[in-house]
PDB file of C-alpha atoms in Angstrom:
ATOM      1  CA  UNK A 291     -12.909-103.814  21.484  1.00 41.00           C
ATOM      2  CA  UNK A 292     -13.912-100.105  22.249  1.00 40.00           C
ATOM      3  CA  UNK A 293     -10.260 -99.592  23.153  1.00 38.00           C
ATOM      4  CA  UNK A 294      -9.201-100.622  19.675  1.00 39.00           C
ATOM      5  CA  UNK A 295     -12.276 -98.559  17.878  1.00 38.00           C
ATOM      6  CA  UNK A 296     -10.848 -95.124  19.501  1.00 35.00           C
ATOM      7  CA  UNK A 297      -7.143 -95.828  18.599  1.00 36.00           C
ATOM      8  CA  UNK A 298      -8.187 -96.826  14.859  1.00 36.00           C
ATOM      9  CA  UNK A 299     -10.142 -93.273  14.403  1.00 37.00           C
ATOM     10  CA  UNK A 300      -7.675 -91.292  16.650  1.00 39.00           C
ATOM     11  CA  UNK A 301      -4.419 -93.001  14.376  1.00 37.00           C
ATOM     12  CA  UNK A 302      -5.988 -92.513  10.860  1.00 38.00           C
ATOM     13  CA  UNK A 303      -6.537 -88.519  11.213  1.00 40.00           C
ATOM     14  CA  UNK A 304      -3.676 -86.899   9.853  1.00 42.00           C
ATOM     15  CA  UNK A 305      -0.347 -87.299   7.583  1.00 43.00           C
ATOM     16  CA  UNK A 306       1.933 -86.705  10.902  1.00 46.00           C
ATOM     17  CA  UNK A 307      -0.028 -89.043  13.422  1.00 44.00           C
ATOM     18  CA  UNK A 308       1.512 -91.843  10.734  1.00 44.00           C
ATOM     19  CA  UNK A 309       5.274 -91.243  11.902  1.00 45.00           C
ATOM     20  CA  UNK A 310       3.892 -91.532  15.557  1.00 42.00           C
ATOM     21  CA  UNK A 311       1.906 -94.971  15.131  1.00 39.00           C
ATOM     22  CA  UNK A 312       4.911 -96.373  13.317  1.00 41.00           C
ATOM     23  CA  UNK A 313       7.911 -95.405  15.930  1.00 42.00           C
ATOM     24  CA  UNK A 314       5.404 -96.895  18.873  1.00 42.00           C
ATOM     25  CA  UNK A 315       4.976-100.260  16.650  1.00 43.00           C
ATOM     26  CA  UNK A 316       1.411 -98.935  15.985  1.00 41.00           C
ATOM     27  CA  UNK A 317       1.674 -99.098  12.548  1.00 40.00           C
ATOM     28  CA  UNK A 318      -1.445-102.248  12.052  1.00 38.00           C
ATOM     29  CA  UNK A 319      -3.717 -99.979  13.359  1.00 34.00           C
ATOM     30  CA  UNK A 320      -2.815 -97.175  10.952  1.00 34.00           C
ATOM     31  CA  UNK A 321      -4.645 -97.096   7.031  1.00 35.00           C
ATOM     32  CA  UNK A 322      -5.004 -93.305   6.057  1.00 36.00           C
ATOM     33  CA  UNK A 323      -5.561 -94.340   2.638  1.00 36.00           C
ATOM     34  CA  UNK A 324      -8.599 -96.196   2.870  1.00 35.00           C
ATOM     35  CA  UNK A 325     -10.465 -93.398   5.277  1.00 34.00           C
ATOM     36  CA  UNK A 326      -9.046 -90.631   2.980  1.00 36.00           C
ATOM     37  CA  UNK A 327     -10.986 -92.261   0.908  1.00 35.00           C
ATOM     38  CA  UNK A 328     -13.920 -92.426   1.993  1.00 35.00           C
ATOM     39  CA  UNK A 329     -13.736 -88.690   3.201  1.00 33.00           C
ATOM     40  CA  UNK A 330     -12.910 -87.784  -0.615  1.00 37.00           C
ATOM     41  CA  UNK A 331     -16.050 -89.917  -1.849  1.00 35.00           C
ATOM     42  CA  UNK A 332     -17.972 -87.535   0.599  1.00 34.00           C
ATOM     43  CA  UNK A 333     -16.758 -84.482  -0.041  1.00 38.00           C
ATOM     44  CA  UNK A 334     -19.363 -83.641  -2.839  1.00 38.00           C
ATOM     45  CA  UNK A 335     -18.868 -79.708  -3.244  1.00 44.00           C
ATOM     46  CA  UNK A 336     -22.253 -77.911  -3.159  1.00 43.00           C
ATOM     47  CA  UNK A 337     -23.012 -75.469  -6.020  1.00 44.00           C
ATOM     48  CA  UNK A 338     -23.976 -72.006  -6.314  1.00 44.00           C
ATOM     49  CA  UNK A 339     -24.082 -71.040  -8.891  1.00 45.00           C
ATOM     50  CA  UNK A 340     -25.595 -67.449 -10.340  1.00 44.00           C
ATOM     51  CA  UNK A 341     -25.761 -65.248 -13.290  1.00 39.00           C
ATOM     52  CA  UNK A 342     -22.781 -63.460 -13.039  1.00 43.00           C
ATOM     53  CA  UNK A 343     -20.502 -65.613 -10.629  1.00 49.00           C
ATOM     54  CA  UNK A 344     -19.347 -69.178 -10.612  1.00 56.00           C
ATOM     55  CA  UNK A 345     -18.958 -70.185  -7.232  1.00 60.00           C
ATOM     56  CA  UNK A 346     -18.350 -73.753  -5.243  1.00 56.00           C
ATOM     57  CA  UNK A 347     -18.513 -73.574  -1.888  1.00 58.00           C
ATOM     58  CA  UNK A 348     -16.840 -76.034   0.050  1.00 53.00           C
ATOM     59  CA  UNK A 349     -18.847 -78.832   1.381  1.00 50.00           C
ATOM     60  CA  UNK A 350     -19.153 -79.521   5.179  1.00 50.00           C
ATOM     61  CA  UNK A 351     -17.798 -83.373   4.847  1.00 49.00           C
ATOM     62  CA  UNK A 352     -14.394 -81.590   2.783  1.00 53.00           C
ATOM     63  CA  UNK A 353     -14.312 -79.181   5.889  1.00 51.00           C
ATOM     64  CA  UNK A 354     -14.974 -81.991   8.483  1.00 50.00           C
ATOM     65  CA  UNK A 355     -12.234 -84.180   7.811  1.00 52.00           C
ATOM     66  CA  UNK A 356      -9.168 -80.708   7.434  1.00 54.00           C
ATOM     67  CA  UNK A 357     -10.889 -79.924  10.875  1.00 49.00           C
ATOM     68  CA  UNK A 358     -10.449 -83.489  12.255  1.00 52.00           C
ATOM     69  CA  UNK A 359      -6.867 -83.692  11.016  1.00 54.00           C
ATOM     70  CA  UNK A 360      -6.295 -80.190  12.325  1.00 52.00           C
ATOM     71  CA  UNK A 361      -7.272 -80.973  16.128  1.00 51.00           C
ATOM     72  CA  UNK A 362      -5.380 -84.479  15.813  1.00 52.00           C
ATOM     73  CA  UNK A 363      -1.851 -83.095  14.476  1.00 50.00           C
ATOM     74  CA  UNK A 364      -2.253 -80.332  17.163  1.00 49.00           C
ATOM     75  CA  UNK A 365      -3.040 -83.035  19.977  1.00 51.00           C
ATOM     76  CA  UNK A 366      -0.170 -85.276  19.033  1.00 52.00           C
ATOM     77  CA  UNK A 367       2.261 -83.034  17.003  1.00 52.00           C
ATOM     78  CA  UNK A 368       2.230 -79.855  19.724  1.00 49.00           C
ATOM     79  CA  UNK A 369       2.794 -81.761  22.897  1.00 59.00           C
ATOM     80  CA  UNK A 370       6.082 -81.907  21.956  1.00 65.00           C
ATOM     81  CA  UNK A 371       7.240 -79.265  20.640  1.00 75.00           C
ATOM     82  CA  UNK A 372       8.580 -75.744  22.107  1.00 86.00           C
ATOM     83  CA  UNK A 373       5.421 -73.062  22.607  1.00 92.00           C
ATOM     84  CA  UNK A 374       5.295 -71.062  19.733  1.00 96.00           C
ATOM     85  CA  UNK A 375       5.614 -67.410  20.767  1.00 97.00           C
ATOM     86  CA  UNK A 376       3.531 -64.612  19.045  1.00 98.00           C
ATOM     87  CA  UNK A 377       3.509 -60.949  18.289  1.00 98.00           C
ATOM     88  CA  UNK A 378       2.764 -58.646  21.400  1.00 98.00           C
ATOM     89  CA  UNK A 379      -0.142 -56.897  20.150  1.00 98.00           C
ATOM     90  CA  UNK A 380      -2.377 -56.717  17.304  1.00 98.00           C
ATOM     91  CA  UNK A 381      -4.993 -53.944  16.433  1.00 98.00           C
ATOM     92  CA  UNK A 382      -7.838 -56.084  14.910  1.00 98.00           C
ATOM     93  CA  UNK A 383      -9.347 -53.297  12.798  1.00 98.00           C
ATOM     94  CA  UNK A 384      -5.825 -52.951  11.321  1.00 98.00           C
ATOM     95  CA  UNK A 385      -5.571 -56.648  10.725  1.00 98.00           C
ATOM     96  CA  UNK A 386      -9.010 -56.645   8.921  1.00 98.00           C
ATOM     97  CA  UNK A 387      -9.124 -56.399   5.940  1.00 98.00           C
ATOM     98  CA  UNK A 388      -8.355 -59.099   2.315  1.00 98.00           C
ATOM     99  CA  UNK A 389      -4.732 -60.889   2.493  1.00 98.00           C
ATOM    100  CA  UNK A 390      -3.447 -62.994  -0.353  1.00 97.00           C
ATOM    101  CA  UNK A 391      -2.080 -66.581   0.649  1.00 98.00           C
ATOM    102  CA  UNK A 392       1.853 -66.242  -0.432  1.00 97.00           C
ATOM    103  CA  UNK A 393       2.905 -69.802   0.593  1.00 97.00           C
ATOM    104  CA  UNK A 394       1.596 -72.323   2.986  1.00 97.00           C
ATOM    105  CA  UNK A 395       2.275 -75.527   4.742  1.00 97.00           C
ATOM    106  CA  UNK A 396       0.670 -78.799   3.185  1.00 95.00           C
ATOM    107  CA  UNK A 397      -3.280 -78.098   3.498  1.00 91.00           C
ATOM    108  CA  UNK A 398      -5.663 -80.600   2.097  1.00 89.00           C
ATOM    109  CA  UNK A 399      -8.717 -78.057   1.142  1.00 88.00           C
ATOM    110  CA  UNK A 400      -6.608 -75.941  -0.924  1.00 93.00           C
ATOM    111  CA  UNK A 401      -4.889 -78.679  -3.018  1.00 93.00           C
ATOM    112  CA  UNK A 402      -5.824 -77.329  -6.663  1.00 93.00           C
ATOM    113  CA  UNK A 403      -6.562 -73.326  -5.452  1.00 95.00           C
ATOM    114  CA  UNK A 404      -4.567 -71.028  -6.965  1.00 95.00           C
ATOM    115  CA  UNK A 405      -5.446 -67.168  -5.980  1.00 95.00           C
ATOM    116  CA  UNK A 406      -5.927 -67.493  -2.726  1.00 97.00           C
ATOM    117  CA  UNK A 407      -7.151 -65.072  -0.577  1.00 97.00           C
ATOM    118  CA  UNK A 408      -8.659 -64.437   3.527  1.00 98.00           C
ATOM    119  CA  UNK A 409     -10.547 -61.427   4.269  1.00 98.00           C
ATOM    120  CA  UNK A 410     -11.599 -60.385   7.598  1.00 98.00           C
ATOM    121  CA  UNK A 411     -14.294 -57.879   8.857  1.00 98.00           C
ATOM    122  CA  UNK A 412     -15.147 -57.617  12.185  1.00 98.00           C
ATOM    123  CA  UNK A 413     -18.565 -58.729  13.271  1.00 98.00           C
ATOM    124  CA  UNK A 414     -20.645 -56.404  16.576  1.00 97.00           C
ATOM    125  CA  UNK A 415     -20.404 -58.796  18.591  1.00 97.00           C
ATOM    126  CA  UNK A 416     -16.321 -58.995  18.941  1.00 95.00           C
ATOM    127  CA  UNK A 417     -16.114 -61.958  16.951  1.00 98.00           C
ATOM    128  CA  UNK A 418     -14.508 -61.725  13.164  1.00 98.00           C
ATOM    129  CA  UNK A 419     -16.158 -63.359  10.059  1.00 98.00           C
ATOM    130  CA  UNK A 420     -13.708 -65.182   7.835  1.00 98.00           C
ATOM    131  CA  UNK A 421     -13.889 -65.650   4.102  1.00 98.00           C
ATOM    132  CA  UNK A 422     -11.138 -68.043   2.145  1.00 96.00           C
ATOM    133  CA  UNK A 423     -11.387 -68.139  -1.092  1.00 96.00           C
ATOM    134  CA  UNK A 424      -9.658 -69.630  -4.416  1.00 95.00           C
ATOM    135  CA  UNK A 425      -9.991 -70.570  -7.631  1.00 94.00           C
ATOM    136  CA  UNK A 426     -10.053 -74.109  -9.405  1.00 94.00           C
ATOM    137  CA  UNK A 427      -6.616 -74.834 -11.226  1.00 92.00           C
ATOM    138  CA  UNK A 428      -6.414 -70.633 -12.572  1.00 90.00           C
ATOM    139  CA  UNK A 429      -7.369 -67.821 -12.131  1.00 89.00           C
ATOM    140  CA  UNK A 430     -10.199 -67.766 -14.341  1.00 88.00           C
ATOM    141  CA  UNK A 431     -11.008 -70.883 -12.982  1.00 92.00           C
ATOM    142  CA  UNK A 432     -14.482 -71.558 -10.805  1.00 94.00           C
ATOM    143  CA  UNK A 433     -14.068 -69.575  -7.359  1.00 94.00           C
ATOM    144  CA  UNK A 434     -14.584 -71.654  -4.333  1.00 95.00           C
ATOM    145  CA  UNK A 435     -14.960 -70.332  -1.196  1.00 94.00           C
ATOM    146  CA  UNK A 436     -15.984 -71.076   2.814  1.00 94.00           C
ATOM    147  CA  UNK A 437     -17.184 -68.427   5.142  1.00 96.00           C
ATOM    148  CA  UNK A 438     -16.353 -68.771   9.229  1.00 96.00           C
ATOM    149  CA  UNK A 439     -15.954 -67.520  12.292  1.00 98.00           C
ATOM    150  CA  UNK A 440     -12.811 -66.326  14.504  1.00 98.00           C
ATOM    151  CA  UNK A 441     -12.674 -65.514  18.361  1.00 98.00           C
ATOM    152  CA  UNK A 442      -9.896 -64.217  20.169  1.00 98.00           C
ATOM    153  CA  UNK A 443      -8.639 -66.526  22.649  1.00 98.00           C
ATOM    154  CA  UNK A 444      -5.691 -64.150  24.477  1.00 98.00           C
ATOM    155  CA  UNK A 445      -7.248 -60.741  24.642  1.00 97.00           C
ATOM    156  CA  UNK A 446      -3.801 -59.493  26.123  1.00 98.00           C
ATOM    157  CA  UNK A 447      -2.138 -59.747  22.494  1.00 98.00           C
ATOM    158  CA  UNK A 448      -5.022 -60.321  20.092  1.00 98.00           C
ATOM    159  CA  UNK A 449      -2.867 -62.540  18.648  1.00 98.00           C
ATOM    160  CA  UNK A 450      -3.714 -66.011  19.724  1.00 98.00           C
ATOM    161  CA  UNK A 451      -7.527 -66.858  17.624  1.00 98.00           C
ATOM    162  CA  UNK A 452      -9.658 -69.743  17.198  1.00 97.00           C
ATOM    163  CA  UNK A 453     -11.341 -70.335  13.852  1.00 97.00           C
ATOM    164  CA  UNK A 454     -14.237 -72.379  13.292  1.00 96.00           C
ATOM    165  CA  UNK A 455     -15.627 -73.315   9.854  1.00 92.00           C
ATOM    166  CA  UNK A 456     -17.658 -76.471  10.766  1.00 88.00           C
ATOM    167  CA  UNK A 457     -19.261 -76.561  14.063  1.00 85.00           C
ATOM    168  CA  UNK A 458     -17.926 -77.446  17.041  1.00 86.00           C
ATOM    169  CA  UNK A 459     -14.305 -78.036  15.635  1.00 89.00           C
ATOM    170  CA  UNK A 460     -12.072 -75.209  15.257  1.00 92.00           C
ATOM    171  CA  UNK A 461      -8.205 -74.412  14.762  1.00 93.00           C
ATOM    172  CA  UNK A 462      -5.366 -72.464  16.230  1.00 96.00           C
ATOM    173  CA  UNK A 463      -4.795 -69.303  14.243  1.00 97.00           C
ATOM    174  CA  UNK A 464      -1.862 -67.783  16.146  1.00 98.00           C
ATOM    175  CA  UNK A 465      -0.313 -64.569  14.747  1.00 98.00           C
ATOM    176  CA  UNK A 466       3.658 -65.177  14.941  1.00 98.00           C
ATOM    177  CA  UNK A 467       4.985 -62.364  12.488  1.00 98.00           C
ATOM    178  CA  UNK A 468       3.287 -58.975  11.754  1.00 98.00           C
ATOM    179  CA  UNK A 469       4.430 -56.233  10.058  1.00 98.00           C
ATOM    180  CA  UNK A 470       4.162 -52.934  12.112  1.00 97.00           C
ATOM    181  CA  UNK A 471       2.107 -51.213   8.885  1.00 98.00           C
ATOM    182  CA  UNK A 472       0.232 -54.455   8.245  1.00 98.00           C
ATOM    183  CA  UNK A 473       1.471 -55.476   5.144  1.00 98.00           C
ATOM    184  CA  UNK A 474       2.448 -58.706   5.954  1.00 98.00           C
ATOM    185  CA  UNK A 475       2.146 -61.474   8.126  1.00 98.00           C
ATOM    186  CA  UNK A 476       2.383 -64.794   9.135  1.00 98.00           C
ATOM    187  CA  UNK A 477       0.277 -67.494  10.902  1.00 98.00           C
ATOM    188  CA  UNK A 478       0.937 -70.583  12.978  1.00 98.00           C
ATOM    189  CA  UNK A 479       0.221 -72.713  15.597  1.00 96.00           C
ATOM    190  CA  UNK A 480       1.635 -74.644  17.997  1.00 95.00           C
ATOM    191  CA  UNK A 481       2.673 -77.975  16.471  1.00 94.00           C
ATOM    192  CA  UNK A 482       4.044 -76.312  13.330  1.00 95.00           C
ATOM    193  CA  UNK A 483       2.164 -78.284  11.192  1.00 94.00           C
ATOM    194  CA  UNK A 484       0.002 -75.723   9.500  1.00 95.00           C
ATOM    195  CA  UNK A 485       1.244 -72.085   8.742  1.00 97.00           C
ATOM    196  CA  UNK A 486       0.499 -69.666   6.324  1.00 98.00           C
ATOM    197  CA  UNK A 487       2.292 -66.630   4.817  1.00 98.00           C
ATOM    198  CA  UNK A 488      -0.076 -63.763   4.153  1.00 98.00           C
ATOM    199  CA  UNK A 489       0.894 -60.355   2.426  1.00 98.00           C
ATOM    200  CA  UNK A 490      -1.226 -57.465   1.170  1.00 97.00           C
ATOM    201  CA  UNK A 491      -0.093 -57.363  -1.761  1.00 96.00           C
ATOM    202  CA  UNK A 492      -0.959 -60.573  -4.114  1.00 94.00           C
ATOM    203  CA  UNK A 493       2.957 -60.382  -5.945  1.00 92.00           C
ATOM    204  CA  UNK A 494       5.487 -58.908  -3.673  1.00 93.00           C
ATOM    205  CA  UNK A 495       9.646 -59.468  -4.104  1.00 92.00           C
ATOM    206  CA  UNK A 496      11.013 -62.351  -3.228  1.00 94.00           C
ATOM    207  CA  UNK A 497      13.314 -61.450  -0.708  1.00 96.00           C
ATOM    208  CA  UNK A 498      10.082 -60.716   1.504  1.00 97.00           C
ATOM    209  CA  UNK A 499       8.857 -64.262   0.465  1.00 97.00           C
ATOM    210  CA  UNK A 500      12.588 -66.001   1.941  1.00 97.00           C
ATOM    211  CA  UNK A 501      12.633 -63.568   4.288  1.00 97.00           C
ATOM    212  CA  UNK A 502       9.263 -64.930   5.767  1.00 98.00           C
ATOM    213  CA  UNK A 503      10.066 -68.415   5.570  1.00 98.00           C
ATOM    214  CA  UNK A 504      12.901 -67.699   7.218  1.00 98.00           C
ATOM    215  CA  UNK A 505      10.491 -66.902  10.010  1.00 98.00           C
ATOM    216  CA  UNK A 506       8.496 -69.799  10.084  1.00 98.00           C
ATOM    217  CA  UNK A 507      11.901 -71.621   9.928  1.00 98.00           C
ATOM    218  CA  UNK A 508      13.156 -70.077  12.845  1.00 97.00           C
ATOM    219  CA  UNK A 509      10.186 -71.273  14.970  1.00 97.00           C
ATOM    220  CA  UNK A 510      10.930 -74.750  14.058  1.00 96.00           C
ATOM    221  CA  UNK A 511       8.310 -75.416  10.544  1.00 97.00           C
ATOM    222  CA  UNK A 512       9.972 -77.601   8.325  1.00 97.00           C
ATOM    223  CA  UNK A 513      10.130 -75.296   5.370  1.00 97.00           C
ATOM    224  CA  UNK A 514      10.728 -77.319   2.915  1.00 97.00           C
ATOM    225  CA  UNK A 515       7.130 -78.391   2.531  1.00 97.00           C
ATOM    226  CA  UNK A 516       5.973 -75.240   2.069  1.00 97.00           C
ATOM    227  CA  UNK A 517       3.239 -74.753  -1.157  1.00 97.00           C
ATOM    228  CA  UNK A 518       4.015 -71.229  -2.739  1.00 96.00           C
ATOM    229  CA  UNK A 519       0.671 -70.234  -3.815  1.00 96.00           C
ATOM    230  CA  UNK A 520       0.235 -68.794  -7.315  1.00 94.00           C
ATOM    231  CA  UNK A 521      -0.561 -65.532  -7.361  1.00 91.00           C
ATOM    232  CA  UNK A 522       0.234 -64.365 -10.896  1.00 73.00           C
ATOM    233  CA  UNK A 523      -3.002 -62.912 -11.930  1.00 67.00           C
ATOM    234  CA  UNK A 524      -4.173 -62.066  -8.566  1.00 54.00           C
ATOM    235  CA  UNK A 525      -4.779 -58.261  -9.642  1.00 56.00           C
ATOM    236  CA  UNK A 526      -7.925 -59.338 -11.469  1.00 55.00           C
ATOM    237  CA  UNK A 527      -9.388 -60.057  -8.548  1.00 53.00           C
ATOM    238  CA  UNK A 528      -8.506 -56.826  -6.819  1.00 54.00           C
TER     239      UNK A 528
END
């Protein structure tokens, strides 16, 4: 009976774990739908709210379950896949800094967000605080945000990071494409499930845009599930 408790939690955590139950005739044990949710029914965001900003901060339960799905799709999804490779170096006090979301594989938090943005600062003790941050449905819409914590896990490259949110889970952050001024870059980990495209600059051309996931492409992300995040208005939040 414990047996059969693990598999149902370890099957139900993430859209590509489904594929994997049903080729291995594991398909009975499988019913994402039902703990979605109750994950969703959960996921009450916590306001704060002041005078002069409308903010929603994400809730821990909303953070728990992307952070559960994470590790699962990177247990299951990356054990098969080639190793992603990364850049050879990256200056982290170059790297700091805001970047604007361009596009994205699916990712359940920011479902809704459009404006979305990272910045990075680097904290004393070697470790970098992370901010994400979008807004509801436009971008005058209410601002929601979660704050975190990064580590670098191959000092050789600084290019291979952990980020934590919700305590103790964290998530691959691997830097696979940087551009040598900074300007641009883009993020992945190993089983190609999540990535992100990241510029500087909230509305560059689109030939950067292909040109990027043409990257992620080439490293074996299915690109055509990738979310192109609006950025429209982004230079009112500059």
């Amino acid at each position: 009976v414990y047996k059969r408790q693990v598999i149902f939690f370890f099957f139900q955590a993430e859209d590509g774990i489904r594929d994997f139950c049903l080729s291995r005739g594991l398909g009975d044990v499988y019913k994402r739908q039902e703990y979605m949710g109750q994950i969703q029914k959960m996921a009450e965001p916590n306001n704060n709210n002041n005078k002069n900003q409308n903010v929603q901060n994400f809730s821990k339960i909303e953070t728990l379950g992307s952070s559960i799905r994470t590790g699962f799709s990177y247990l299951l999804g990356g054990l098969f896949k080639p190793t992603l490779e990364t850049v050879q170096n990256v200056d982290l006090s170059k790297y700091a800094g805001k970047w604007y979301e361009l596009g994205r594989m699916p990712f359940r938090s920011e479902d809704g967000l459009v404006n979305i943005s990272a910045t990075y600062s680097l904290n004393a003790d070697n470790t970098i605080k992370v901010v994400n941050s979008g807004f509801i449905g436009s971008p005058t819409g209410t601002e929601r945000r979660i704050e975190g914590q990064a580590w670098v896990t191959d000092p050789k490259t600084n290019a291979k990071l952990k980020v934590r949110f919700v305590w103790p889970f964290s998530g691959d952050y691997w830097i696979i494409d940087l551009d040598e001024n900074y300007e641009w870059a883009v993020i992945g980990e190993q089983s190609r499930t999540f990535g992100w495209i990241l510029s500087r600059n909230p509305n560059p051309n689109i030939e950067l845009y292909e040109k990027l996931k043409s990257k992620m492409q080439s490293v074996g992300y299915d690109v055509s599930k990738i979310v192109k995040t609006d950025q429209k208005l982004s230079l009112i939040h500059i």
